[in-house]
Amino acid sequence: WALFDHCNFTGTLPSFIGSWPGLHHFNLGANPYLTGSIPPSFGNLNNLDGMWLYECNLTGTFPPQIISLPLLTVLDMSSNSYLSGTLPNNIGSMPIIHYLSFAGCWLTGTLPASILQLPAGGALVLSYNKLSGSFPLAIRNAPPSNIYLDVTCNKFCRSLPTWCATTTCQYCAGDTPDYCPEDILMQLYTATAGASWTRKDNWG
């Protein structure tokens, strides 16, 4: 175990931590003077059960290698306001993740449809980022009843799934645009009886 939360550490995360194969719990949360990027070598920690790097001052993008760690149940990257990039498309492939949080970071891009593949009973917290666009079609049609999803205060288009006001998904309209290209296309589809089109792949 490596538990060093609330220690006022300074400097950057050393890449050699990724060579500790027996590490199960790694907590450096609430060290606001800890800067720099997350070493990709952390993706070698195959026995890691939990990683807490919340409330630091980390920058750069999140290494996608960490998503593939087979025993990870908790990953808390919240309140790293300069941690940027997009959510990995394979985020739903985490086999036993229970709590996954990127709240209060600077993530951009869209919401991967693979979140529907996350294990049942878990929580995915993505509030207060810069995620945008429309919800993936698979998520529009099927609420993620298997997980708790929090997308509060992002930049999603206003046309949201009707289930998004339920307890399964928390959403607020903060900082959202007035229209979305996908919404306009769907309005065209509806107004021109798109259901009767001869060719309508990927519509509806």
PDB file of N, CA and C in Angstrom, residues 102-143:
ATOM      1  N   PHE A 102     -14.030  11.502 -12.767  1.00  0.00           N
ATOM      2  CA  PHE A 102     -13.222  12.546 -13.387  1.00  0.00           C
ATOM      3  C   PHE A 102     -13.893  13.903 -13.150  1.00  0.00           C
ATOM      4  N   ALA A 103     -14.652  14.020 -12.097  1.00  0.00           N
ATOM      5  CA  ALA A 103     -15.378  15.261 -11.825  1.00  0.00           C
ATOM      6  C   ALA A 103     -14.407  16.423 -11.649  1.00  0.00           C
ATOM      7  N   GLY A 104     -14.769  17.563 -12.217  1.00  0.00           N
ATOM      8  CA  GLY A 104     -13.964  18.756 -12.020  1.00  0.00           C
ATOM      9  C   GLY A 104     -12.632  18.743 -12.735  1.00  0.00           C
ATOM     10  N   CYS A 105     -12.552  18.022 -13.850  1.00  0.00           N
ATOM     11  CA  CYS A 105     -11.345  18.048 -14.671  1.00  0.00           C
ATOM     12  C   CYS A 105     -11.614  18.927 -15.903  1.00  0.00           C
ATOM     13  N   TRP A 106     -10.862  18.709 -16.971  1.00  0.00           N
ATOM     14  CA  TRP A 106     -11.034  19.517 -18.186  1.00  0.00           C
ATOM     15  C   TRP A 106     -11.195  18.587 -19.388  1.00  0.00           C
ATOM     16  N   LEU A 107     -11.976  17.529 -19.208  1.00  0.00           N
ATOM     17  CA  LEU A 107     -12.172  16.573 -20.283  1.00  0.00           C
ATOM     18  C   LEU A 107     -13.073  17.156 -21.363  1.00  0.00           C
ATOM     19  N   THR A 108     -12.732  16.887 -22.597  1.00  0.00           N
ATOM     20  CA  THR A 108     -13.506  17.351 -23.743  1.00  0.00           C
ATOM     21  C   THR A 108     -13.942  16.147 -24.575  1.00  0.00           C
ATOM     22  N   GLY A 109     -14.589  16.426 -25.700  1.00  0.00           N
ATOM     23  CA  GLY A 109     -15.037  15.345 -26.568  1.00  0.00           C
ATOM     24  C   GLY A 109     -16.409  14.835 -26.177  1.00  0.00           C
ATOM     25  N   THR A 110     -16.747  13.669 -26.658  1.00  0.00           N
ATOM     26  CA  THR A 110     -18.085  13.112 -26.479  1.00  0.00           C
ATOM     27  C   THR A 110     -18.081  11.986 -25.446  1.00  0.00           C
ATOM     28  N   LEU A 111     -19.268  11.527 -25.130  1.00  0.00           N
ATOM     29  CA  LEU A 111     -19.458  10.456 -24.153  1.00  0.00           C
ATOM     30  C   LEU A 111     -19.422   9.110 -24.886  1.00  0.00           C
ATOM     31  N   PRO A 112     -18.448   8.248 -24.584  1.00  0.00           N
ATOM     32  CA  PRO A 112     -18.370   6.960 -25.291  1.00  0.00           C
ATOM     33  C   PRO A 112     -19.560   6.063 -24.976  1.00  0.00           C
ATOM     34  N   ALA A 113     -20.075   5.406 -26.005  1.00  0.00           N
ATOM     35  CA  ALA A 113     -21.201   4.485 -25.801  1.00  0.00           C
ATOM     36  C   ALA A 113     -20.804   3.299 -24.942  1.00  0.00           C
ATOM     37  N   SER A 114     -19.507   3.040 -24.813  1.00  0.00           N
ATOM     38  CA  SER A 114     -19.059   1.871 -24.050  1.00  0.00           C
ATOM     39  C   SER A 114     -19.359   1.980 -22.560  1.00  0.00           C
ATOM     40  N   ILE A 115     -19.777   3.159 -22.081  1.00  0.00           N
ATOM     41  CA  ILE A 115     -20.085   3.254 -20.647  1.00  0.00           C
ATOM     42  C   ILE A 115     -21.225   2.315 -20.265  1.00  0.00           C
ATOM     43  N   LEU A 116     -22.053   1.909 -21.252  1.00  0.00           N
ATOM     44  CA  LEU A 116     -23.138   0.981 -20.961  1.00  0.00           C
ATOM     45  C   LEU A 116     -22.611  -0.407 -20.607  1.00  0.00           C
ATOM     46  N   GLN A 117     -21.331  -0.646 -20.868  1.00  0.00           N
ATOM     47  CA  GLN A 117     -20.738  -1.945 -20.576  1.00  0.00           C
ATOM     48  C   GLN A 117     -20.065  -1.990 -19.205  1.00  0.00           C
ATOM     49  N   LEU A 118     -20.101  -0.875 -18.474  1.00  0.00           N
ATOM     50  CA  LEU A 118     -19.506  -0.866 -17.144  1.00  0.00           C
ATOM     51  C   LEU A 118     -20.251  -1.821 -16.209  1.00  0.00           C
ATOM     52  N   PRO A 119     -19.568  -2.386 -15.230  1.00  0.00           N
ATOM     53  CA  PRO A 119     -20.216  -3.357 -14.331  1.00  0.00           C
ATOM     54  C   PRO A 119     -21.406  -2.752 -13.586  1.00  0.00           C
ATOM     55  N   ALA A 120     -22.399  -3.572 -13.346  1.00  0.00           N
ATOM     56  CA  ALA A 120     -23.606  -3.134 -12.655  1.00  0.00           C
ATOM     57  C   ALA A 120     -23.294  -2.699 -11.226  1.00  0.00           C
ATOM     58  N   GLY A 121     -24.012  -1.666 -10.797  1.00  0.00           N
ATOM     59  CA  GLY A 121     -23.888  -1.210  -9.425  1.00  0.00           C
ATOM     60  C   GLY A 121     -22.826  -0.167  -9.193  1.00  0.00           C
ATOM     61  N   GLY A 122     -22.088   0.198 -10.237  1.00  0.00           N
ATOM     62  CA  GLY A 122     -21.016   1.166 -10.085  1.00  0.00           C
ATOM     63  C   GLY A 122     -21.470   2.590 -10.352  1.00  0.00           C
ATOM     64  N   ALA A 123     -20.528   3.516 -10.223  1.00  0.00           N
ATOM     65  CA  ALA A 123     -20.814   4.933 -10.440  1.00  0.00           C
ATOM     66  C   ALA A 123     -19.762   5.533 -11.357  1.00  0.00           C
ATOM     67  N   LEU A 124     -20.224   6.319 -12.318  1.00  0.00           N
ATOM     68  CA  LEU A 124     -19.349   7.064 -13.220  1.00  0.00           C
ATOM     69  C   LEU A 124     -19.688   8.540 -13.060  1.00  0.00           C
ATOM     70  N   VAL A 125     -18.739   9.315 -12.533  1.00  0.00           N
ATOM     71  CA  VAL A 125     -18.972  10.723 -12.225  1.00  0.00           C
ATOM     72  C   VAL A 125     -18.128  11.580 -13.158  1.00  0.00           C
ATOM     73  N   LEU A 126     -18.797  12.331 -14.036  1.00  0.00           N
ATOM     74  CA  LEU A 126     -18.132  13.147 -15.050  1.00  0.00           C
ATOM     75  C   LEU A 126     -18.570  14.602 -14.966  1.00  0.00           C
ATOM     76  N   SER A 127     -19.071  15.008 -13.833  1.00  0.00           N
ATOM     77  CA  SER A 127     -19.611  16.365 -13.694  1.00  0.00           C
ATOM     78  C   SER A 127     -18.513  17.419 -13.797  1.00  0.00           C
ATOM     79  N   TYR A 128     -18.927  18.611 -14.226  1.00  0.00           N
ATOM     80  CA  TYR A 128     -18.042  19.780 -14.302  1.00  0.00           C
ATOM     81  C   TYR A 128     -16.798  19.528 -15.161  1.00  0.00           C
ATOM     82  N   ASN A 129     -17.063  19.103 -16.392  1.00  0.00           N
ATOM     83  CA  ASN A 129     -16.032  18.990 -17.403  1.00  0.00           C
ATOM     84  C   ASN A 129     -16.473  19.807 -18.614  1.00  0.00           C
ATOM     85  N   LYS A 130     -15.908  19.519 -19.768  1.00  0.00           N
ATOM     86  CA  LYS A 130     -16.261  20.213 -21.011  1.00  0.00           C
ATOM     87  C   LYS A 130     -16.704  19.213 -22.074  1.00  0.00           C
ATOM     88  N   LEU A 131     -17.321  18.119 -21.633  1.00  0.00           N
ATOM     89  CA  LEU A 131     -17.841  17.136 -22.584  1.00  0.00           C
ATOM     90  C   LEU A 131     -18.950  17.771 -23.411  1.00  0.00           C
ATOM     91  N   SER A 132     -19.054  17.382 -24.667  1.00  0.00           N
ATOM     92  CA  SER A 132     -19.976  18.076 -25.568  1.00  0.00           C
ATOM     93  C   SER A 132     -20.639  17.084 -26.519  1.00  0.00           C
ATOM     94  N   GLY A 133     -21.403  17.646 -27.468  1.00  0.00           N
ATOM     95  CA  GLY A 133     -22.091  16.822 -28.454  1.00  0.00           C
ATOM     96  C   GLY A 133     -23.363  16.212 -27.911  1.00  0.00           C
ATOM     97  N   SER A 134     -23.883  15.249 -28.632  1.00  0.00           N
ATOM     98  CA  SER A 134     -25.094  14.548 -28.218  1.00  0.00           C
ATOM     99  C   SER A 134     -24.743  13.256 -27.503  1.00  0.00           C
ATOM    100  N   PHE A 135     -25.687  12.744 -26.743  1.00  0.00           N
ATOM    101  CA  PHE A 135     -25.503  11.432 -26.161  1.00  0.00           C
ATOM    102  C   PHE A 135     -25.458  10.405 -27.287  1.00  0.00           C
ATOM    103  N   PRO A 136     -24.595   9.383 -27.198  1.00  0.00           N
ATOM    104  CA  PRO A 136     -24.584   8.318 -28.209  1.00  0.00           C
ATOM    105  C   PRO A 136     -25.963   7.684 -28.339  1.00  0.00           C
ATOM    106  N   LEU A 137     -26.266   7.243 -29.562  1.00  0.00           N
ATOM    107  CA  LEU A 137     -27.591   6.699 -29.847  1.00  0.00           C
ATOM    108  C   LEU A 137     -27.949   5.562 -28.898  1.00  0.00           C
ATOM    109  N   ALA A 138     -26.976   4.711 -28.602  1.00  0.00           N
ATOM    110  CA  ALA A 138     -27.248   3.580 -27.713  1.00  0.00           C
ATOM    111  C   ALA A 138     -27.670   4.050 -26.328  1.00  0.00           C
ATOM    112  N   ILE A 139     -27.119   5.173 -25.886  1.00  0.00           N
ATOM    113  CA  ILE A 139     -27.469   5.691 -24.566  1.00  0.00           C
ATOM    114  C   ILE A 139     -28.789   6.444 -24.628  1.00  0.00           C
ATOM    115  N   ARG A 140     -29.083   7.089 -25.753  1.00  0.00           N
ATOM    116  CA  ARG A 140     -30.379   7.757 -25.897  1.00  0.00           C
ATOM    117  C   ARG A 140     -31.519   6.752 -25.779  1.00  0.00           C
ATOM    118  N   ASN A 141     -31.321   5.572 -26.365  1.00  0.00           N
ATOM    119  CA  ASN A 141     -32.395   4.585 -26.420  1.00  0.00           C
ATOM    120  C   ASN A 141     -32.495   3.734 -25.162  1.00  0.00           C
ATOM    121  N   ALA A 142     -31.403   3.617 -24.427  1.00  0.00           N
ATOM    122  CA  ALA A 142     -31.406   2.722 -23.278  1.00  0.00           C
ATOM    123  C   ALA A 142     -30.719   3.395 -22.100  1.00  0.00           C
ATOM    124  N   PRO A 143     -31.457   3.809 -21.099  1.00  0.00           N
ATOM    125  CA  PRO A 143     -30.826   4.423 -19.930  1.00  0.00           C
ATOM    126  C   PRO A 143     -29.886   3.442 -19.249  1.00  0.00           C
TER     127      PRO A 143
END
